[in-house]
XYZ file of C-alpha atoms in Angstrom:
712
model
C -24.792 -59.842 -62.684
C -27.246 -58.775 -65.455
C -29.664 -61.900 -64.505
C -29.682 -60.891 -60.889
C -30.425 -57.161 -61.628
C -33.086 -58.116 -64.046
C -34.514 -60.575 -61.470
C -34.643 -58.078 -58.778
C -36.843 -55.897 -60.911
C -39.427 -58.600 -61.507
C -39.414 -59.563 -57.878
C -40.797 -56.117 -57.073
C -44.162 -55.887 -55.460
C -46.516 -55.708 -58.364
C -48.063 -52.329 -57.242
C -44.904 -50.481 -57.789
C -43.059 -52.380 -60.146
C -43.635 -50.293 -63.110
C -44.876 -47.371 -61.557
C -41.926 -46.489 -59.305
C -39.175 -48.290 -60.868
C -37.340 -44.918 -61.128
C -39.279 -43.043 -58.634
C -40.329 -39.551 -59.701
C -40.392 -35.764 -58.699
C -43.074 -34.514 -61.434
C -43.508 -31.025 -62.408
C -47.396 -30.396 -61.361
C -48.380 -29.331 -64.914
C -47.258 -32.311 -66.386
C -48.510 -35.155 -63.783
C -49.368 -38.585 -65.001
C -52.908 -38.551 -63.812
C -53.769 -42.172 -65.182
C -50.779 -43.632 -63.417
C -51.779 -41.976 -60.278
C -55.519 -43.028 -60.320
C -54.447 -46.525 -61.218
C -52.493 -46.190 -57.876
C -55.734 -45.091 -56.067
C -55.937 -41.210 -56.407
C -59.436 -40.111 -56.466
C -59.066 -36.344 -57.494
C -58.067 -35.160 -60.797
C -54.617 -33.531 -61.633
C -56.428 -29.851 -61.985
C -57.306 -30.214 -58.279
C -53.735 -30.416 -57.793
C -52.591 -27.646 -59.866
C -55.046 -25.048 -61.731
C -53.943 -21.526 -62.282
C -57.204 -20.512 -63.115
C -58.956 -21.359 -59.977
C -58.262 -22.504 -56.331
C -56.269 -25.779 -56.217
C -54.140 -27.688 -53.790
C -50.845 -25.812 -54.993
C -52.487 -22.574 -53.445
C -52.001 -24.196 -50.099
C -48.602 -25.222 -50.541
C -45.514 -22.869 -49.883
C -41.714 -22.669 -49.941
C -40.771 -21.625 -46.422
C -37.914 -19.233 -45.863
C -35.999 -20.475 -49.181
C -35.364 -23.956 -48.143
C -38.278 -26.167 -46.608
C -41.796 -26.391 -47.572
C -44.971 -25.520 -45.631
C -48.840 -25.808 -46.314
C -51.898 -23.638 -45.213
C -54.181 -25.642 -42.860
C -57.002 -22.990 -42.020
C -58.881 -20.421 -43.664
C -56.742 -17.721 -41.369
C -53.313 -18.722 -42.811
C -52.153 -21.184 -40.231
C -49.119 -22.676 -41.534
C -47.693 -26.240 -40.730
C -43.920 -27.232 -41.407
C -41.238 -29.195 -39.629
C -39.993 -28.507 -36.142
C -36.613 -28.470 -37.778
C -37.563 -26.144 -40.556
C -38.476 -23.629 -37.996
C -35.941 -24.283 -35.529
C -33.645 -21.492 -36.326
C -36.802 -19.126 -35.576
C -37.536 -20.840 -32.429
C -33.949 -20.690 -31.545
C -33.802 -16.963 -32.110
C -36.675 -16.241 -29.595
C -34.872 -18.625 -26.939
C -32.826 -17.527 -24.049
C -31.131 -19.473 -21.188
C -33.941 -17.938 -19.048
C -36.809 -18.366 -21.551
C -35.682 -21.585 -23.587
C -38.309 -22.003 -26.065
C -36.215 -25.049 -27.550
C -36.646 -27.070 -24.379
C -39.918 -25.782 -23.219
C -41.899 -25.189 -26.397
C -43.982 -22.418 -27.360
C -47.722 -21.814 -27.895
C -49.566 -18.836 -28.425
C -52.851 -18.738 -26.736
C -54.205 -16.114 -29.254
C -53.137 -14.305 -32.375
C -51.891 -11.359 -30.136
C -49.321 -13.539 -28.616
C -47.749 -14.841 -32.061
C -44.177 -13.981 -32.522
C -42.691 -11.893 -35.636
C -39.766 -13.501 -37.708
C -38.028 -10.604 -39.547
C -36.604 -11.837 -42.556
C -38.660 -15.136 -42.881
C -40.732 -15.378 -46.128
C -42.983 -17.833 -47.904
C -43.181 -18.236 -51.678
C -46.508 -19.208 -53.501
C -46.206 -20.603 -57.156
C -49.102 -18.778 -59.061
C -48.239 -20.290 -62.553
C -45.842 -22.755 -64.365
C -45.171 -22.174 -68.008
C -42.681 -24.274 -70.250
C -40.665 -21.791 -72.057
C -37.828 -23.833 -73.817
C -38.259 -22.313 -77.228
C -38.097 -18.814 -76.164
C -34.939 -19.504 -73.993
C -33.056 -21.357 -76.542
C -33.871 -19.090 -79.316
C -30.795 -18.386 -81.301
C -28.723 -20.882 -79.468
C -27.718 -23.353 -82.048
C -24.258 -24.115 -82.691
C -23.335 -21.749 -79.774
C -20.758 -23.230 -77.369
C -19.470 -21.615 -73.907
C -19.151 -18.887 -72.659
C -21.409 -17.444 -75.734
C -24.078 -20.266 -75.031
C -24.725 -19.058 -71.296
C -24.515 -15.535 -72.309
C -27.275 -15.687 -74.867
C -29.506 -17.861 -72.588
C -29.015 -15.508 -69.846
C -30.136 -12.531 -72.179
C -33.040 -14.546 -73.437
C -34.294 -15.081 -69.901
C -34.049 -11.401 -69.014
C -35.957 -10.660 -72.155
C -38.694 -13.017 -71.340
C -38.877 -11.837 -67.653
C -39.289 -8.470 -68.843
C -41.987 -9.136 -71.240
C -44.301 -10.805 -68.420
C -46.638 -8.314 -66.457
C -46.396 -8.995 -62.962
C -47.582 -7.381 -59.531
C -44.985 -5.496 -57.262
C -45.063 -8.466 -54.885
C -44.584 -11.118 -57.757
C -41.218 -12.337 -59.528
C -40.509 -14.623 -62.222
C -37.827 -17.564 -62.133
C -36.914 -19.253 -65.084
C -35.370 -22.797 -64.303
C -33.519 -25.308 -66.296
C -34.731 -28.698 -66.486
C -33.150 -31.984 -67.925
C -29.527 -30.294 -67.701
C -31.006 -27.519 -69.908
C -32.692 -29.135 -72.473
C -35.749 -27.673 -71.442
C -36.869 -24.551 -69.433
C -39.972 -23.652 -67.265
C -41.058 -20.201 -65.884
C -42.485 -20.077 -62.326
C -44.519 -16.829 -61.215
C -43.987 -16.363 -57.587
C -45.685 -14.497 -54.869
C -43.973 -13.564 -51.689
C -45.391 -12.962 -48.331
C -43.268 -11.249 -45.846
C -44.884 -11.064 -42.333
C -44.605 -14.611 -40.855
C -45.169 -15.239 -37.042
C -44.358 -18.141 -34.934
C -47.498 -19.548 -33.477
C -46.553 -22.949 -31.820
C -43.586 -25.357 -31.430
C -43.653 -28.501 -29.406
C -40.330 -28.970 -26.959
C -37.611 -30.386 -28.805
C -37.847 -33.431 -26.556
C -41.110 -33.957 -28.984
C -40.192 -32.104 -31.943
C -36.588 -33.424 -32.157
C -37.169 -36.634 -30.397
C -34.272 -38.958 -31.271
C -32.286 -36.218 -32.212
C -29.130 -37.303 -34.074
C -29.027 -41.199 -33.243
C -32.668 -41.352 -34.784
C -31.940 -39.080 -37.671
C -32.419 -40.584 -41.225
C -33.585 -43.965 -39.653
C -36.660 -45.992 -39.136
C -38.582 -46.583 -36.851
C -39.002 -43.016 -36.146
C -40.934 -41.363 -33.213
C -40.338 -37.563 -33.677
C -43.322 -34.831 -33.534
C -41.240 -32.837 -36.150
C -43.523 -30.165 -36.762
C -44.187 -26.444 -35.771
C -46.696 -23.716 -36.557
C -46.509 -20.285 -38.082
C -49.190 -17.896 -39.586
C -49.165 -15.722 -42.701
C -50.154 -11.991 -42.227
C -51.118 -9.659 -44.890
C -52.256 -6.215 -45.359
C -55.800 -5.161 -45.141
C -56.330 -6.161 -48.967
C -54.842 -9.640 -48.285
C -51.778 -8.478 -50.234
C -48.240 -9.302 -49.267
C -46.647 -6.641 -46.841
C -43.664 -6.010 -44.464
C -44.110 -6.749 -40.680
C -46.832 -4.452 -39.397
C -49.045 -4.624 -36.207
C -51.960 -3.401 -38.586
C -51.618 -6.604 -40.791
C -54.126 -9.293 -40.577
C -54.343 -13.245 -41.056
C -53.819 -14.069 -44.555
C -57.061 -15.633 -46.235
C -55.947 -18.283 -48.633
C -57.354 -19.437 -51.779
C -57.355 -23.044 -50.753
C -56.244 -24.798 -47.455
C -55.954 -28.408 -46.731
C -58.400 -30.445 -44.381
C -56.821 -32.553 -42.049
C -57.688 -36.149 -41.963
C -57.403 -38.120 -38.914
C -58.627 -41.557 -40.486
C -56.875 -44.594 -40.151
C -54.037 -45.342 -42.423
C -53.446 -48.711 -44.065
C -50.677 -50.445 -45.908
C -50.937 -49.786 -49.688
C -53.153 -46.397 -49.364
C -52.351 -44.062 -52.038
C -50.165 -40.837 -51.095
C -48.896 -38.119 -52.347
C -46.352 -35.453 -51.310
C -46.337 -31.784 -52.818
C -43.383 -29.474 -51.950
C -39.958 -28.212 -53.129
C -37.306 -30.878 -53.472
C -33.872 -29.196 -53.435
C -31.658 -31.356 -55.614
C -31.242 -34.846 -57.219
C -28.957 -36.342 -59.797
C -30.902 -39.452 -61.113
C -29.114 -39.553 -64.617
C -25.557 -39.386 -63.922
C -23.263 -42.054 -65.685
C -21.913 -45.099 -63.509
C -18.700 -43.423 -63.146
C -19.852 -40.424 -61.520
C -21.970 -42.439 -59.024
C -18.841 -44.686 -58.414
C -16.739 -41.285 -57.349
C -19.374 -39.951 -55.059
C -19.600 -43.580 -53.362
C -15.924 -44.326 -52.963
C -14.233 -40.743 -52.984
C -16.323 -37.540 -52.327
C -18.859 -38.651 -49.864
C -16.277 -40.482 -47.586
C -14.183 -37.193 -47.538
C -17.007 -35.136 -46.458
C -18.130 -37.626 -43.991
C -14.850 -37.538 -42.451
C -14.575 -33.825 -42.098
C -17.998 -33.470 -40.292
C -17.551 -36.261 -38.000
C -14.454 -34.399 -36.610
C -16.432 -31.155 -36.132
C -19.416 -32.854 -34.793
C -17.639 -34.930 -31.956
C -16.027 -31.858 -30.702
C -19.018 -29.840 -30.670
C -21.106 -32.557 -28.997
C -19.063 -32.758 -26.220
C -19.289 -29.144 -25.269
C -22.920 -28.919 -25.849
C -23.736 -31.774 -23.808
C -21.601 -30.067 -20.910
C -22.798 -26.626 -21.153
C -26.654 -25.334 -21.579
C -25.102 -21.937 -23.229
C -23.204 -23.716 -25.654
C -25.910 -25.980 -26.409
C -28.347 -23.285 -27.328
C -25.801 -21.175 -29.315
C -25.022 -24.161 -31.322
C -28.393 -26.110 -31.639
C -29.359 -25.330 -35.049
C -25.793 -25.186 -36.340
C -25.169 -28.875 -35.041
C -28.253 -29.974 -36.534
C -27.730 -28.602 -39.861
C -24.187 -29.771 -39.882
C -25.364 -33.186 -38.829
C -27.967 -33.654 -40.971
C -25.960 -34.279 -44.352
C -23.145 -35.965 -42.476
C -25.501 -38.849 -41.436
C -27.272 -38.700 -44.944
C -23.998 -39.079 -46.715
C -23.087 -42.233 -44.888
C -26.607 -43.778 -45.669
C -26.263 -42.748 -49.358
C -23.086 -44.621 -49.235
C -24.349 -47.576 -47.701
C -27.512 -47.677 -50.077
C -25.567 -47.096 -53.306
C -23.704 -50.215 -52.373
C -26.541 -52.469 -51.328
C -28.621 -51.313 -54.394
C -25.789 -52.099 -56.606
C -26.457 -48.549 -57.877
C -23.030 -48.378 -60.062
C -23.406 -51.981 -61.735
C -27.102 -51.095 -62.689
C -25.906 -47.995 -64.299
C -23.429 -49.837 -66.385
C -26.123 -52.235 -67.463
C -28.470 -49.344 -68.283
C -25.637 -47.606 -70.398
C -25.289 -50.860 -72.156
C -28.761 -50.968 -72.855
C -28.681 -47.519 -74.223
C -25.668 -48.323 -76.483
C -27.323 -51.187 -78.096
C -30.039 -49.088 -79.279
C -27.994 -46.130 -80.011
C -24.217 -46.577 -80.884
C -23.743 -42.747 -80.771
C -23.891 -42.651 -76.982
C -20.906 -44.888 -76.258
C -18.908 -41.776 -77.325
C -20.741 -39.935 -74.800
C -20.020 -42.242 -72.166
C -16.309 -43.075 -72.977
C -15.648 -39.111 -72.736
C -17.628 -39.161 -69.275
C -15.474 -41.783 -68.018
C -12.356 -39.819 -69.089
C -13.300 -36.694 -67.712
C -14.368 -37.828 -64.463
C -11.242 -39.867 -63.896
C -9.068 -36.802 -64.825
C -10.999 -34.717 -62.624
C -10.815 -37.051 -59.621
C -7.850 -35.639 -57.769
C -9.125 -32.128 -58.066
C -12.717 -33.264 -57.148
C -11.413 -34.745 -53.877
C -9.168 -31.809 -53.028
C -12.286 -29.537 -53.481
C -14.286 -31.880 -51.164
C -11.964 -31.759 -48.483
C -11.174 -28.061 -48.926
C -14.664 -26.843 -48.825
C -15.913 -28.980 -45.960
C -12.715 -27.931 -44.144
C -13.153 -24.088 -44.573
C -17.172 -24.734 -44.046
C -16.976 -26.257 -40.682
C -13.947 -24.571 -39.146
C -15.993 -21.371 -38.414
C -12.899 -19.374 -37.826
C -11.732 -20.109 -41.207
C -15.540 -19.302 -42.463
C -15.026 -16.021 -40.913
C -11.643 -15.361 -42.354
C -13.382 -16.218 -45.769
C -15.759 -13.652 -45.097
C -13.339 -11.169 -44.313
C -11.416 -11.891 -47.460
C -14.540 -11.191 -49.621
C -15.052 -7.901 -47.786
C -11.537 -6.894 -48.442
C -11.849 -8.117 -52.265
C -15.037 -5.914 -52.523
C -13.526 -2.692 -51.106
C -10.456 -2.842 -53.253
C -12.725 -3.657 -56.136
C -14.987 -0.571 -55.118
C -18.171 -2.684 -54.947
C -18.527 -2.160 -51.134
C -21.145 0.715 -50.999
C -23.159 1.740 -48.095
C -26.005 -1.019 -48.750
C -23.730 -3.718 -49.034
C -21.670 -2.779 -46.186
C -24.763 -2.907 -44.018
C -25.681 -6.105 -45.291
C -22.256 -7.540 -44.417
C -22.197 -6.325 -41.019
C -25.734 -7.688 -40.438
C -24.243 -11.028 -41.430
C -21.271 -10.718 -39.160
C -23.393 -9.911 -36.215
C -25.804 -12.961 -36.917
C -22.676 -15.074 -37.185
C -20.900 -13.751 -33.983
C -24.192 -14.231 -31.928
C -23.806 -18.158 -32.561
C -19.970 -18.408 -32.678
C -17.750 -19.478 -29.552
C -13.992 -18.774 -30.642
C -12.604 -21.047 -27.894
C -14.728 -23.790 -28.800
C -13.907 -23.572 -32.532
C -10.095 -23.035 -32.187
C -10.532 -26.831 -30.930
C -12.581 -27.636 -33.948
C -10.091 -25.881 -36.402
C -7.220 -27.403 -34.872
C -8.591 -31.024 -35.238
C -9.777 -30.306 -38.883
C -6.306 -28.597 -39.991
C -4.665 -31.837 -39.117
C -7.068 -34.036 -40.904
C -6.624 -31.693 -43.916
C -2.841 -32.020 -43.633
C -2.911 -35.765 -43.327
C -5.541 -36.350 -45.989
C -4.633 -33.907 -48.693
C -2.195 -34.773 -51.307
C 1.040 -32.861 -50.882
C 0.607 -30.972 -54.244
C -2.515 -29.346 -52.867
C -0.897 -28.140 -49.664
C 0.557 -24.776 -48.856
C 4.489 -24.779 -48.323
C 5.384 -25.784 -44.520
C 1.647 -26.985 -43.893
C 3.119 -30.484 -42.558
C 3.360 -28.622 -39.289
C -0.531 -28.908 -38.795
C -0.305 -32.801 -38.920
C 0.033 -33.277 -35.253
C -3.605 -32.637 -33.856
C -2.154 -32.328 -30.174
C 0.220 -29.419 -31.258
C -2.283 -27.779 -33.132
C -4.573 -27.446 -30.136
C -2.373 -25.085 -28.424
C -0.968 -23.270 -31.566
C -4.448 -22.478 -33.027
C -5.602 -21.261 -29.550
C -2.879 -18.977 -29.266
C -3.701 -17.851 -33.005
C -7.348 -17.617 -32.091
C -6.379 -15.379 -29.012
C -4.449 -12.817 -31.114
C -6.783 -12.422 -33.812
C -9.123 -9.650 -34.529
C -11.241 -12.099 -36.522
C -12.180 -14.173 -33.747
C -13.236 -11.272 -31.756
C -10.753 -11.886 -28.946
C -8.303 -9.167 -29.960
C -9.698 -5.684 -30.911
C -9.384 -3.171 -33.736
C -10.272 0.718 -33.553
C -10.632 0.232 -29.871
C -13.440 -2.400 -30.303
C -14.072 -6.109 -30.832
C -15.771 -7.216 -33.992
C -17.939 -9.793 -32.386
C -19.362 -7.083 -29.990
C -19.165 -3.619 -31.407
C -18.967 -4.032 -35.268
C -19.796 -0.270 -35.841
C -16.686 1.092 -33.922
C -14.653 -1.807 -35.390
C -15.450 -0.447 -38.959
C -15.197 2.962 -37.950
C -11.708 3.051 -39.696
C -11.826 1.219 -42.783
C -8.204 1.373 -43.606
C -6.892 0.503 -40.171
C -9.346 -2.478 -40.128
C -8.227 -3.852 -43.593
C -4.517 -3.276 -42.516
C -5.263 -5.093 -39.192
C -7.244 -8.045 -41.122
C -4.378 -8.704 -43.394
C -1.900 -8.927 -40.729
C -4.335 -11.105 -38.619
C -2.739 -14.794 -38.197
C -6.169 -16.235 -38.835
C -6.555 -14.425 -42.135
C -3.019 -15.354 -43.299
C -3.779 -19.060 -42.379
C -6.934 -18.813 -44.450
C -5.375 -16.956 -47.654
C -2.367 -19.539 -47.606
C -4.970 -22.272 -47.985
C -7.266 -20.508 -50.294
C -4.199 -19.446 -52.699
C -2.929 -22.873 -52.943
C -6.505 -24.229 -53.796
C -7.048 -21.759 -56.259
C -3.772 -22.318 -57.868
C -3.426 -25.976 -57.797
C -6.956 -27.532 -57.729
C -10.010 -25.021 -58.469
C -8.989 -23.977 -61.942
C -8.465 -27.641 -63.374
C -11.830 -28.764 -61.053
C -13.941 -26.087 -62.641
C -12.815 -26.470 -66.280
C -13.251 -30.166 -66.322
C -16.739 -29.712 -64.652
C -17.657 -27.311 -67.458
C -16.749 -30.044 -69.959
C -18.786 -32.615 -67.905
C -21.665 -30.276 -67.562
C -21.859 -29.856 -71.264
C -21.559 -33.321 -72.024
C -24.074 -34.399 -69.504
C -26.563 -32.276 -71.276
C -25.970 -34.077 -74.407
C -26.053 -37.392 -72.705
C -29.512 -36.430 -70.803
C -30.834 -35.719 -74.542
C -29.635 -38.820 -75.805
C -31.165 -40.814 -72.715
C -34.566 -39.445 -73.477
C -34.470 -39.763 -77.308
C -33.337 -43.174 -76.969
C -35.283 -44.790 -74.116
C -38.737 -44.538 -75.311
C -40.024 -47.042 -72.929
C -39.330 -44.472 -69.907
C -41.104 -41.630 -68.557
C -38.551 -39.258 -67.632
C -39.109 -36.436 -64.824
C -36.421 -33.657 -64.471
C -34.022 -33.684 -61.515
C -35.085 -31.686 -58.330
C -34.143 -28.100 -58.378
C -35.862 -26.487 -55.673
C -38.881 -26.019 -57.711
C -42.582 -27.242 -57.080
C -43.112 -30.879 -57.578
C -45.424 -33.900 -56.977
C -44.295 -37.329 -55.941
C -46.597 -40.250 -55.161
C -46.825 -43.839 -53.948
C -48.173 -46.126 -51.380
C -47.993 -46.532 -47.587
C -45.622 -49.012 -47.102
C -43.420 -50.838 -44.577
C -39.929 -52.132 -45.657
C -37.389 -55.371 -45.454
C -33.950 -53.305 -45.696
C -32.021 -56.361 -44.366
C -31.972 -59.965 -44.074
C -34.486 -60.952 -41.356
C -35.422 -57.295 -40.711
C -38.711 -56.285 -41.478
C -40.433 -52.601 -40.568
C -43.930 -51.887 -40.131
C -45.172 -48.754 -41.952
C -46.546 -47.181 -38.668
C -45.107 -46.284 -35.315
C -47.045 -45.288 -32.061
C -46.773 -43.350 -28.729
C -45.988 -46.550 -27.071
C -42.564 -46.316 -29.202
C -42.024 -43.112 -27.573
C -42.161 -44.434 -23.923
C -40.257 -47.474 -25.026
C -37.218 -45.240 -26.110
C -37.502 -42.629 -23.016
C -34.376 -42.079 -21.074
C -34.910 -39.723 -18.182
C -32.626 -36.429 -18.501
C -31.162 -37.651 -21.863
C -30.129 -34.837 -24.694
C -32.040 -36.970 -27.290
C -34.527 -39.455 -25.646
C -36.000 -37.484 -22.624
C -39.804 -37.131 -22.625
C -41.844 -34.447 -21.226
C -43.925 -35.372 -17.928
C -47.085 -34.207 -19.384
C -46.615 -36.659 -22.377
C -45.991 -39.599 -20.103
C -49.036 -38.802 -17.884
C -51.306 -38.743 -21.171
C -49.838 -41.999 -22.044
C -50.185 -43.562 -18.713
C -53.889 -42.323 -18.584
C -54.481 -43.479 -22.288
C -55.840 -39.906 -22.533
C -56.089 -39.908 -26.371
C -59.490 -38.420 -27.185
C -59.959 -38.673 -30.786
C -56.457 -39.275 -31.916
C -56.014 -43.043 -31.303
C -56.035 -45.586 -34.107
C -57.711 -49.036 -34.433
C -54.511 -50.129 -32.241
C -55.862 -47.992 -29.307
C -52.922 -46.031 -29.276
C -51.737 -42.814 -30.826
C -49.825 -43.136 -34.291
C -46.694 -41.119 -34.561
C -45.040 -41.441 -37.769
C -45.425 -43.605 -41.160
C -43.530 -44.606 -44.068
C -44.345 -44.723 -47.796
C -42.630 -44.857 -51.243
C -42.740 -41.384 -52.196
C -39.734 -40.149 -53.898
C -38.410 -37.183 -51.633
C -35.260 -35.291 -50.981
C -33.840 -32.261 -49.028
C -36.363 -29.259 -49.447
C -39.299 -31.690 -49.051
C -39.121 -31.306 -45.274
C -42.505 -29.657 -44.163
C -44.236 -30.951 -47.331
C -47.715 -32.215 -46.997
C -48.523 -35.890 -47.380
C -51.988 -36.069 -48.911
C -54.237 -39.131 -49.115
C -56.169 -40.013 -52.328
C -58.726 -36.940 -51.957
C -56.319 -34.314 -51.331
C -56.381 -34.215 -47.397
C -53.646 -33.850 -45.322
C -52.524 -37.150 -43.718
C -48.875 -36.559 -42.553
C -46.061 -34.201 -42.506
C -42.965 -35.172 -44.492
C -39.464 -34.650 -42.492
C -37.086 -37.360 -43.409
C -36.159 -40.626 -45.446
C -35.360 -43.934 -44.180
C -31.454 -44.276 -43.972
C -31.316 -47.265 -46.161
C -32.769 -45.575 -48.909
C -30.851 -41.978 -48.744
C -29.334 -42.767 -52.035
C -32.642 -42.115 -53.732
C -31.037 -38.625 -54.586
C -28.880 -40.543 -56.964
C -30.402 -43.694 -57.515
C -34.029 -44.461 -56.327
C -34.703 -48.206 -55.595
C -38.318 -48.942 -54.482
C -37.217 -51.731 -52.396
C -35.362 -49.503 -49.630
C -36.329 -45.883 -50.579
C -39.024 -44.762 -48.023
C -40.069 -41.248 -46.921
C -41.012 -40.570 -43.309
C -43.982 -38.688 -42.247
C -45.348 -37.248 -38.967
C -49.048 -38.670 -38.605
C -51.480 -35.883 -38.542
C -53.025 -37.624 -35.571
C -50.048 -37.124 -33.393
C -49.841 -33.497 -34.742
C -53.320 -32.925 -33.572
C -52.812 -34.948 -30.294
C -49.813 -32.769 -29.243
C -51.765 -29.379 -30.298
C -54.762 -30.401 -28.319
C -53.990 -32.560 -25.316
C -50.356 -31.700 -24.810
C -50.413 -27.957 -25.570
C -53.939 -27.248 -24.636
C -54.166 -25.327 -27.826
C -57.499 -26.401 -29.135
C -58.207 -22.849 -30.441
C -55.860 -24.065 -33.259
C -57.682 -27.171 -33.994
C -61.024 -24.939 -34.234
C -59.516 -23.079 -36.925
C -58.962 -26.399 -39.062
C -61.279 -28.556 -41.124
C -60.838 -32.136 -39.426
C -61.894 -35.030 -41.620
C -62.888 -37.833 -38.931
């Protein structure tokens, strides 16, 4: 085993063997400039991040708290993924005016559509503040340790001078061994500018999700608006387009294999430094449980969405969200197996112990803790996924929290307004009849897959899926929670204010509701039999993981460590690269418009193609957007280490020009959140040539391209 793994490392391509053995999501103030330049970068680290003067970081924003976006014009024009803007496109869609199917292109700024609640965040500065945050924490244990750290964070934040539109976020890195402060500016007037129809922006849909070759034009466009002083402001017709400190030139030069590229964005979460036992539990137990729950929910939704357009529009964004990680987890399991992740972790732990014998005690303790936690962790995975994916139970959970807040005196007028707004948004995209079917099937799965000690008394009656279909439908019909029965003379799904007009009566009715009682029985049992044990063991694991992380960093002097992703601004870099994920299978790094036409299935939910795009292809009307093959490039892959949150991130060339828009990873490498393997790990990007081709030739929106600085 040892010889095989070591041999695989030595056989890596020379250009990436050392530079990307472990991947990397680097804090932009701590870049390895020499390594980046050795790989081909032509600019300096200061050009990427400089708090004193304009730099590339001033063109990169966190989009609506989750994705990444980038500014590509001096008028605040914003580019992100189609799937990142999907919910906003959906919100502007109706059956009569279906922007999801038809696309949307403003022909001038006056036609751009506001999106209440959508924000973008700029990172103004980053500082390491470990000393200030850990001051006075020596020899403290939980819960006193967390309390002291929280207090130190507040003291630090209060000591900093900020503008009214700025906030400071202090984040732990390396499992709490270091802390960094991020100064953030938030803009709140973000308007939809353009989006291709989903037959382009979501081409391939769920079948192609997480896989390569890919032919998806996964982009949408927004614009940041500011007040007359270029400062953040709430939406107003008087606001003007934001003038950025920096915007990205857009390159439509041809790409070649081994070209340097880097991705700048907000990766969500990785766990690269877990012990082998943790990876084994994820691979063999946790991920398979999550997959099984979502598989049932997705199949049920898909059948209805294909048959009914109204349901398709109502559930489009929700379905995509559920399917995204379902497929990711499947690829993650396969990738962990293929890359021998557990075996490599065991070997690495052995090498650490040979250099520092104290680490053996940490690993032994972690092994015991994870094995002790295993049954509770498995129940946590099933319970959490069932409550999340059976929306009727999700609603019951919301009302449970509402009642708890009222009884604890925490439901003031502001919180009540916020809660009712959340309910209104939920009911807008909720079908109680459809979800009764989903809930019935998930209850059967939960009853059959969960160990008896974790089930409520009498829960065996839910083991038969066929019987559940009628009983849960009856339960749904007689429930005020589903909106199919009234309270205070109104339905919660259609007239929330009237339904809430008599709070005492509402709460009494909710407590007697059959859906509410079902949820409470499940929750009470989970909170008694699994949650305390799971949480207690997790706290011990977290404390020991912090120690183990410090031991790794102190012992492995030859390895350059980067902190796990935690939705903070990061840079990852690599090279444009194809891959050979399986025996006799080789993928090129580039796809083309010809591949879209090859996949075309008329009228298909996933692979239909707009007539105009077919006409452009047949006429070969490509303008300046074709490459050396004579075709329009659509997507490309590289060895950049990305994850969720990097969706919409700019892919930049050696000079800092935009060459692509990150939107996915190759299925064989989705395990890179846990175990980056340069043989299989590839990020997938929309080519800027395709983006501009669609804007110009397909959408007839050259006015947007005229705003940009295009590098030919």
